[in-house]
Short mmCIF file of C-alpha atoms and ligand atoms in Angstrom, two decimals:
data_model
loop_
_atom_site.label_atom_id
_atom_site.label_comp_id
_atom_site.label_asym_id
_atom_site.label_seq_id
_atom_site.Cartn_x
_atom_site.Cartn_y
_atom_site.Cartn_z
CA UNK A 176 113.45 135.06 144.96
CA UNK A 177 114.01 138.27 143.53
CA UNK A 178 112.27 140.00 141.20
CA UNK A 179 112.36 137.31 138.19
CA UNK A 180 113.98 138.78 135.51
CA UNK A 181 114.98 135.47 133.41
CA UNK A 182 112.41 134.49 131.05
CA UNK A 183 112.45 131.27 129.69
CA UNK A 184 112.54 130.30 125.95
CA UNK A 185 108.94 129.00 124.90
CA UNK A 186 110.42 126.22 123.14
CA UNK A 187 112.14 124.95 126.41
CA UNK A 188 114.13 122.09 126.71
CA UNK A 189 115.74 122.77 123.63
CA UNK A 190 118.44 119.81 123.26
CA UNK A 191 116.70 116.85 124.01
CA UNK A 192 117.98 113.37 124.24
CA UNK A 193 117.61 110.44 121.53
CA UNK A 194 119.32 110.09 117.76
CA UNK A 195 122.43 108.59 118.83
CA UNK A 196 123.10 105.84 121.42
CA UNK A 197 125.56 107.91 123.24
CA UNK A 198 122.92 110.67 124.02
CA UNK A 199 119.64 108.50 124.12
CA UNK A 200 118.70 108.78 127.80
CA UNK A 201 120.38 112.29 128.70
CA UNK A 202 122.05 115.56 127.35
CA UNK A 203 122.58 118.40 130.10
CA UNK A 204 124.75 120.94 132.02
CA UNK A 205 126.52 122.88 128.07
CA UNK A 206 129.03 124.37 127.44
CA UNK A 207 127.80 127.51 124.64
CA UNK A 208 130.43 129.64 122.72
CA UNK A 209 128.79 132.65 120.60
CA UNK A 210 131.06 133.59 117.94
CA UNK A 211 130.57 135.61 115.05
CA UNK A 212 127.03 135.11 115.50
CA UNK A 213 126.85 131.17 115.89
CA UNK A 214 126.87 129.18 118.89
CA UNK A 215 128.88 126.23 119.53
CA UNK A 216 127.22 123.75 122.21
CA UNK A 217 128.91 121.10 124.01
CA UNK A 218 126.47 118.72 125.62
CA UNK A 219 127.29 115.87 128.92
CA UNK A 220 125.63 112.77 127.59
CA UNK A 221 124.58 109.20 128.36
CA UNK A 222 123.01 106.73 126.52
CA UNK A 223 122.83 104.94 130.02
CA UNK A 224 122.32 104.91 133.29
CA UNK A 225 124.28 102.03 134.27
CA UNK A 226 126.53 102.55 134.10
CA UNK A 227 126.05 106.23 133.46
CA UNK A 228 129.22 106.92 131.06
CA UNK A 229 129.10 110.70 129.97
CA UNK A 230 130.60 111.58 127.12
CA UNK A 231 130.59 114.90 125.40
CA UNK A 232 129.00 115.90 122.39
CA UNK A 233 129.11 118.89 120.14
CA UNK A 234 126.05 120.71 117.95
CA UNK A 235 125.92 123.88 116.30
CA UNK A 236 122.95 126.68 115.86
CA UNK A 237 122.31 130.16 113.73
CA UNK A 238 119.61 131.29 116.44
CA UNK A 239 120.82 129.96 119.54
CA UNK A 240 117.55 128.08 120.08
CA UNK A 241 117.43 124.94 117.44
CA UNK A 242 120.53 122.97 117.57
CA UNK A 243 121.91 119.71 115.37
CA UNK A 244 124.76 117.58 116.20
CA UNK A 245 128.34 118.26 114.97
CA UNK A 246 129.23 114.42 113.65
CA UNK A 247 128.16 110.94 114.77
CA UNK A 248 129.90 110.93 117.39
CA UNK A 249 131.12 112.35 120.66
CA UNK A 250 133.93 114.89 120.69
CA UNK A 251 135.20 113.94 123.89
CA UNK A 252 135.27 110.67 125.61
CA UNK A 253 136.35 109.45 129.32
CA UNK A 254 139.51 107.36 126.85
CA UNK A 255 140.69 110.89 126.10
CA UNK A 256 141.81 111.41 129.44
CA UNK A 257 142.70 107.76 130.45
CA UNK A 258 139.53 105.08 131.00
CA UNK A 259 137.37 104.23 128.57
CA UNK A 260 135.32 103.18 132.12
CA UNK A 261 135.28 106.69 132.90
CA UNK A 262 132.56 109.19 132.70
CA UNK A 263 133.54 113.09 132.09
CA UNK A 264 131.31 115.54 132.74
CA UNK A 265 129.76 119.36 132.99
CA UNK A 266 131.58 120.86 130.38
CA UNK A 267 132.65 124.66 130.40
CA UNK A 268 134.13 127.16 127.63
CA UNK A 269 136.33 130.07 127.13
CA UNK A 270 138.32 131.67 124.25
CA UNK A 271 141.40 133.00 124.85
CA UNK A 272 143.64 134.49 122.12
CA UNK A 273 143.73 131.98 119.30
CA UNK A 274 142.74 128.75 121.23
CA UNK A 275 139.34 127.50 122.84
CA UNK A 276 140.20 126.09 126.18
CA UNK A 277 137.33 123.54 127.92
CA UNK A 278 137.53 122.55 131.80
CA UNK A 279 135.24 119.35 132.71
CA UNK A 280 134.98 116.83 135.53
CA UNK A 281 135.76 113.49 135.10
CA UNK A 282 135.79 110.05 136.88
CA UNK A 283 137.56 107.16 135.69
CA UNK A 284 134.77 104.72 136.67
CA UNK A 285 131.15 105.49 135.75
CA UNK A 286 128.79 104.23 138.22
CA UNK A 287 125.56 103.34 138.27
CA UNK A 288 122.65 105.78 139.33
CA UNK A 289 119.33 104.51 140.07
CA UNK A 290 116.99 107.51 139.85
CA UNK A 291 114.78 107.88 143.17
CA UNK A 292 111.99 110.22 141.48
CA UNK A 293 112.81 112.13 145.41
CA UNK A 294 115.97 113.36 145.23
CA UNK A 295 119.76 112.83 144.25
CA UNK A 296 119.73 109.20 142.77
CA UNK A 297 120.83 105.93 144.25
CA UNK A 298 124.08 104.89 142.91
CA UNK A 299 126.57 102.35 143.41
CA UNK A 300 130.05 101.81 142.08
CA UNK A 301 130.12 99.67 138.93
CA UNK A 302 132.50 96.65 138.08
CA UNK A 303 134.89 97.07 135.58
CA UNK A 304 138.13 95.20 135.28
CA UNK A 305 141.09 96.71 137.28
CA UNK A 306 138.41 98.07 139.39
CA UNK A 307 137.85 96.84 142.95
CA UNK A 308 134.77 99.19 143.96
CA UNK A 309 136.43 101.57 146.52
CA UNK A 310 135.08 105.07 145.84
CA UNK A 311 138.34 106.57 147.06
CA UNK A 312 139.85 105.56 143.80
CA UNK A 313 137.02 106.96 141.95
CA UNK A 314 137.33 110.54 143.09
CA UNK A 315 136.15 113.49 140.29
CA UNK A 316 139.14 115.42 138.76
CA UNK A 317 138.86 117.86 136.85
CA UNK A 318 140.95 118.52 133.58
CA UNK A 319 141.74 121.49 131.34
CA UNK A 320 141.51 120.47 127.09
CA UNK A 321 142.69 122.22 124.31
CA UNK A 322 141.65 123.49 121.12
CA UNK A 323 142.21 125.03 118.35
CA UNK A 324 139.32 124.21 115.68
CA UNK A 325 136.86 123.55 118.17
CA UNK A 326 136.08 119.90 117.13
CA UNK A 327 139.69 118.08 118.02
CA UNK A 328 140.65 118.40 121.78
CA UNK A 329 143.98 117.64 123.56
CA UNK A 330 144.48 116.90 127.34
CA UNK A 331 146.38 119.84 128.59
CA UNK A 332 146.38 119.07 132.15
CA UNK A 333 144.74 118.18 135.82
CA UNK A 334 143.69 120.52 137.76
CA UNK A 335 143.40 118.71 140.98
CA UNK A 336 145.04 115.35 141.47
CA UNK A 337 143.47 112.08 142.67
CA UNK A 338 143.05 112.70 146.63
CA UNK A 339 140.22 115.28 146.19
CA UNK A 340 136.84 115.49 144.59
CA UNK A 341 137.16 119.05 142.68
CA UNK A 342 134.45 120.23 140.19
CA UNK A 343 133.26 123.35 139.02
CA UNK A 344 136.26 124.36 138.05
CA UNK A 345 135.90 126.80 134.99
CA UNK A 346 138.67 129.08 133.75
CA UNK A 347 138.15 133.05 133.57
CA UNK A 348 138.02 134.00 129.44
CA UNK A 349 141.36 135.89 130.00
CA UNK A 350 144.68 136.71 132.35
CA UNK A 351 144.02 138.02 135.38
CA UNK A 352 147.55 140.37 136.23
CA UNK A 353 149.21 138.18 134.23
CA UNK A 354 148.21 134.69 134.97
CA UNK A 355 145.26 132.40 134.35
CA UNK A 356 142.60 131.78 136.99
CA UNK A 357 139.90 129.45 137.66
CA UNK A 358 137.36 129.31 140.10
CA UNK A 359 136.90 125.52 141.63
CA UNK A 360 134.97 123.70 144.39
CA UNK A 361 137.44 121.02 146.48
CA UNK A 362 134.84 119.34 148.24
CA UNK A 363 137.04 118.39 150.80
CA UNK A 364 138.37 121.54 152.64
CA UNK A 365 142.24 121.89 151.31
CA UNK A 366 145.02 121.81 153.67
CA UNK A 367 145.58 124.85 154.99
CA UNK A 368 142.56 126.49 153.82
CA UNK A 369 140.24 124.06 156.31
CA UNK A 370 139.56 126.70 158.23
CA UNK A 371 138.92 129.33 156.00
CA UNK A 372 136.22 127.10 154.11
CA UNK A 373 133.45 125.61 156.59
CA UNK A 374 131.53 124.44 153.81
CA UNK A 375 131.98 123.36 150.06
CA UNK A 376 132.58 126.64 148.81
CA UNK A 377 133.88 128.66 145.84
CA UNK A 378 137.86 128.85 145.87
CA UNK A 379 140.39 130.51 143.03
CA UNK A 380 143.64 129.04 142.05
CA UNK A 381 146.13 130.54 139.29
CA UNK A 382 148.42 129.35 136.57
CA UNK A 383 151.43 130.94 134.68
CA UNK A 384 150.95 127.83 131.85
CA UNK A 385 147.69 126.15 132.92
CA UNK A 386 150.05 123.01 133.87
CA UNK A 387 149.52 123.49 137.50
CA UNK A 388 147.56 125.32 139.79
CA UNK A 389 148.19 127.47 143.11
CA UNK A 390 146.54 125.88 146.25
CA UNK A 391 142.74 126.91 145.89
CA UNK A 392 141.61 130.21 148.34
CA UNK A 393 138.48 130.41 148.93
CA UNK A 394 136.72 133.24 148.09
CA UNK A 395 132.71 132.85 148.50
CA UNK A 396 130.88 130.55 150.88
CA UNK A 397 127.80 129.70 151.68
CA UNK A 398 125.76 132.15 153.50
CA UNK A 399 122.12 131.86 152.49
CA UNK A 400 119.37 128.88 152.77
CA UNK A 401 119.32 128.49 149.76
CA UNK A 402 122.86 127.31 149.46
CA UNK A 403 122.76 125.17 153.12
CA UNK A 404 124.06 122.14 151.43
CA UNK A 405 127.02 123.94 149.05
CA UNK A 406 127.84 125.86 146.26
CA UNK A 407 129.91 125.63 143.40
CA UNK A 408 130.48 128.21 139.92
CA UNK A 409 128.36 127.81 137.14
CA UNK A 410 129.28 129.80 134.20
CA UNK A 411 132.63 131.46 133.40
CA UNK A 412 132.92 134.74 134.35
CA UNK A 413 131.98 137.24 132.21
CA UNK A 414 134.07 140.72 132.13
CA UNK A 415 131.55 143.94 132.88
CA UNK A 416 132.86 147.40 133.80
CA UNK A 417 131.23 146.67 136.92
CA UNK A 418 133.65 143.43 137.58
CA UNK A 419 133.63 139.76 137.24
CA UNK A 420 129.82 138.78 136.94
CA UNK A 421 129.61 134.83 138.29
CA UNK A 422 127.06 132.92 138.54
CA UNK A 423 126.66 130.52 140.46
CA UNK A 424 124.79 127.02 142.17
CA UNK A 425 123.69 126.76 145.57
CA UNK A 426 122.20 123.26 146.61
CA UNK A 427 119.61 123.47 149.61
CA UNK A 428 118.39 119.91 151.54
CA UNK A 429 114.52 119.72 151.64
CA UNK A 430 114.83 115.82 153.02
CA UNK A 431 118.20 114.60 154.10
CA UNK A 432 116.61 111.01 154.29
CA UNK A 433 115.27 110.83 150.89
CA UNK A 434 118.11 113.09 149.61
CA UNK A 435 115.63 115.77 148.19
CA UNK A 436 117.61 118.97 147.31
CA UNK A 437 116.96 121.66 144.72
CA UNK A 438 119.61 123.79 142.87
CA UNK A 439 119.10 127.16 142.06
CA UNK A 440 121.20 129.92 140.72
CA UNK A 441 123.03 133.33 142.27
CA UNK A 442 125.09 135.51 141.01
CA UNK A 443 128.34 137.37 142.79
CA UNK A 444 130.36 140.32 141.17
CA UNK A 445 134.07 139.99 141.68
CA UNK A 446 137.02 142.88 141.81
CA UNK A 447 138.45 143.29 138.07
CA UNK A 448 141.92 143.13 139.13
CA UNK A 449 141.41 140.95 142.32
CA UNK A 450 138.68 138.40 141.64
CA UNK A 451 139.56 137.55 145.29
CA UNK A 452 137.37 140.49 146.37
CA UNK A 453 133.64 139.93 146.31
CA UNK A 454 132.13 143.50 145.74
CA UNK A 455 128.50 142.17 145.19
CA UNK A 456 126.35 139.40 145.67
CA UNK A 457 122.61 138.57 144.93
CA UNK A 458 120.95 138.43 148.55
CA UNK A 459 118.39 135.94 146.84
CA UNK A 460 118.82 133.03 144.09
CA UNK A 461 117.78 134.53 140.50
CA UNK A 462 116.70 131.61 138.84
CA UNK A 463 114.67 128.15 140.30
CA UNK A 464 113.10 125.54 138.68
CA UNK A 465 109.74 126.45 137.96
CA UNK A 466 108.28 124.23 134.96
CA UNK A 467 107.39 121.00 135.02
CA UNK A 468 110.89 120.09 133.35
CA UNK A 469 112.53 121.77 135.72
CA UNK A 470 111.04 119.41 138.49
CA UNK A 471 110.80 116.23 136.93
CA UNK A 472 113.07 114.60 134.67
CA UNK A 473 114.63 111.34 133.84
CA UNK A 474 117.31 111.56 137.02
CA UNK A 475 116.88 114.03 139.65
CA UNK A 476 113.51 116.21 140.42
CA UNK A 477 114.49 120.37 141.08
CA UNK A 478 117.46 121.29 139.25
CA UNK A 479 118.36 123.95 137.11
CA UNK A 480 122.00 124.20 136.64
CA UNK A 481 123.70 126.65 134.72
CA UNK A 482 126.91 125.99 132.41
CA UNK A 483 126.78 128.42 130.08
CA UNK A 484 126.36 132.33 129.99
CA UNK A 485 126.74 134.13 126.60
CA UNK A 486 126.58 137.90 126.15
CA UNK A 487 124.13 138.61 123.34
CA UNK A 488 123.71 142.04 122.56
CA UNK A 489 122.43 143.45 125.90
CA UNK A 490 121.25 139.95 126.87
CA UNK A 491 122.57 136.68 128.99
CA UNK A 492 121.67 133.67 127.50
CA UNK A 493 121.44 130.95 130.22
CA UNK A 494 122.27 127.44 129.28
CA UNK A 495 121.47 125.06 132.03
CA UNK A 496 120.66 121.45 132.67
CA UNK A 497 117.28 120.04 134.05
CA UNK A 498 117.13 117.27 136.41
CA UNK A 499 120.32 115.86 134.37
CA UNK A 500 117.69 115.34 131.64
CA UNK A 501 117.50 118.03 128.79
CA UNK A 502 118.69 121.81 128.17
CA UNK A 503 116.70 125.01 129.01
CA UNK A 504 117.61 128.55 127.62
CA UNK A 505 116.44 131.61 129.60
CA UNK A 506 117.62 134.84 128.98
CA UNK A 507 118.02 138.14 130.88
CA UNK A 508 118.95 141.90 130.37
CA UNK A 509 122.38 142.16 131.88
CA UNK A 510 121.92 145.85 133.54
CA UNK A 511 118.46 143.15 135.35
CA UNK A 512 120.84 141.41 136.41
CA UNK A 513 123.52 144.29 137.77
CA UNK A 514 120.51 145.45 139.41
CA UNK A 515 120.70 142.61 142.04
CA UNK A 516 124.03 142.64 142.99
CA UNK A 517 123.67 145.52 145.56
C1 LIG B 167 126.04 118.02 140.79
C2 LIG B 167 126.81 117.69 139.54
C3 LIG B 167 126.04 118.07 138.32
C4 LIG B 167 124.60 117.62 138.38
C5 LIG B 167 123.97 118.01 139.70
C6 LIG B 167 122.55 117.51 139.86
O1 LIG B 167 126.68 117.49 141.92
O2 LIG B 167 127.08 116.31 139.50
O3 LIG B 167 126.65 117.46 137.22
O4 LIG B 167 123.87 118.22 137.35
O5 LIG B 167 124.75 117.49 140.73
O6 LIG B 167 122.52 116.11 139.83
#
């Protein structure tokens, strides 16, 4: 690793599961929004692992560090965009202009996972009427919601439709020349980009109205160890004067048979006016799990994954998930973190 220059916050995991049954088993992967000094979080949840249903819930904090829940209930639920069966999931945020815009993943079946305690869980698909078990109808889309008081959310629109599995796909906080952009991770390789993307890798797509999407390009692959298995975009990117600042997950197999991987975090620094051009990169991960949270948890030993990035003062403030489980905040100067991207 390099140097480490995240530290984590002593009170680590701050959002922990329980109170309601919707979040009694798991809250993870945030989305944060700092706004005149107040943070907004939106946790994936489950009150279950089988099926494991996300749904997303929203809770509010002064400090950044202590959180409590927004309501009784989630703000967002798989019904909202089409299944009550679903499961939606990994929640990102941006503001732009007057509106809050949210990407997240969703399925329209949950399944069931069946932790391991080795690596990435079991799972099978789960009944559920209308449902006849094949995965290919159970492929992870990803939608863009809408906003405008941060608690009510309308279904703006796919980004992917139902062929592909696409996650990570998280909107930059503002037009790039004129047109949105999102950075996204088809996991199958995309028409005529197959040969441009030998692995699962980090692709751009852009919008004039957010109601449809270019074909994805890809613009950063894998290329280290740590990211042998894939990588995908973690946190929106955050304007510097340097360029885009992304960070990212790379996913490395330990043990193919017993499925044992571990996710750590990068960063990449992308061209202000084309985010196609990657200008720097971290040669190492800057972040791995570490503490005994970060290795053990309710679903999935060895991962820290990043959501959320918020520019405090001269700071990052890292949300990420652990093992699916809980949230961790670890923070970082940003110029630290420049520092890497030779
Ligand atoms: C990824 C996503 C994340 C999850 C991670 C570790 O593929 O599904 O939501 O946190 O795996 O299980």
């Amino acid at each position: 690793m390099n140097k480490p220059i995240f530290k984590r916050h002593p009170l680590n995991p701050i959002v922990r599961p329980g109170g309601f049954a919707w979040r009694k088993v798991a809250t993870f992967n945030p989305a944060v929004l700092y706004e005149d000094g107040k943070f907004t979080m939106y946790e994936r949840c489950a009150g279950g692992l089988q099926p494991f249903h996300c749904s997303i819930g929203m809770l509010e904090s002064d400090d950044g560090v202590h959180f409590s829940q927004v309501g009784s209930e989630p703000v967002i639920t798989p019904a909202l965009l089409g299944s009550e069966y679903g499961s939606v999931q990994d929640p990102r945020i941006v503001r732009i202009d007057d509106a809050y815009y949210m990407t997240v993943a969703y399925r329209p079946y949950a399944w069931n996972s069946y932790p391991t305690g080795l690596g990435v869980p079991r799972s099978t698909q789960a009944e559920f009427p209308g449902f006849d078990g094949d995965g290919s109808k159970n492929q992870t889309r990803s939608a863009v919601l809408k906003s405008t008081d941060r608690v009510n959310w309308e279904h703006l629109s796919w980004v992917n439709d139902t062929t592909i599995d696409d996650r990570n796909v998280i909107l930059f906080p503002e037009k790039v020349n004129g047109r949105h952009a999102v950075v996204r991770r088809p996991q199958a390789f995309v028409g005529l980009n197959t040969e441009h993307a030998p692995a699962p890798s980090i692709q751009i797509s852009y919008s004039e109205d957010m109601l449809s999407w270019t074909v994805p390009k890809p613009i950063i692959h894998p290329e280290y160890d740590w990211e042998d298995n894939r990588i995908g975009g973690s946190t929106p990117p955050i304007r510097t004067k340097h360029g885009w600042l992304l960070f990212y997950h790379g996913v490395q197999d330990l043990d193919p048979a017993n499925r044992t991987v571990v996710y750590r975090m990068g960063a990449a620094l992308l061209d202000l006016d084309n985010p196609e051009k990657v200008i720097g990169r971290s040669t190492d991960f800057l972040f791995e799990p570490e503490e005994y949270y970060e290795k053990t948890g309710l679903v999935i030993p060895n991962v820290v994954f990043p959501t959320a990035a918020c520019v405090v003062g001269g700071e990052i403030w890292l949300y990420y998930g652990v093992c699916d489980t809980a949230i961790g905040l670890a923070r970082a100067k940003l110029d630290d973190i420049m520092g890497c991207l030779g």
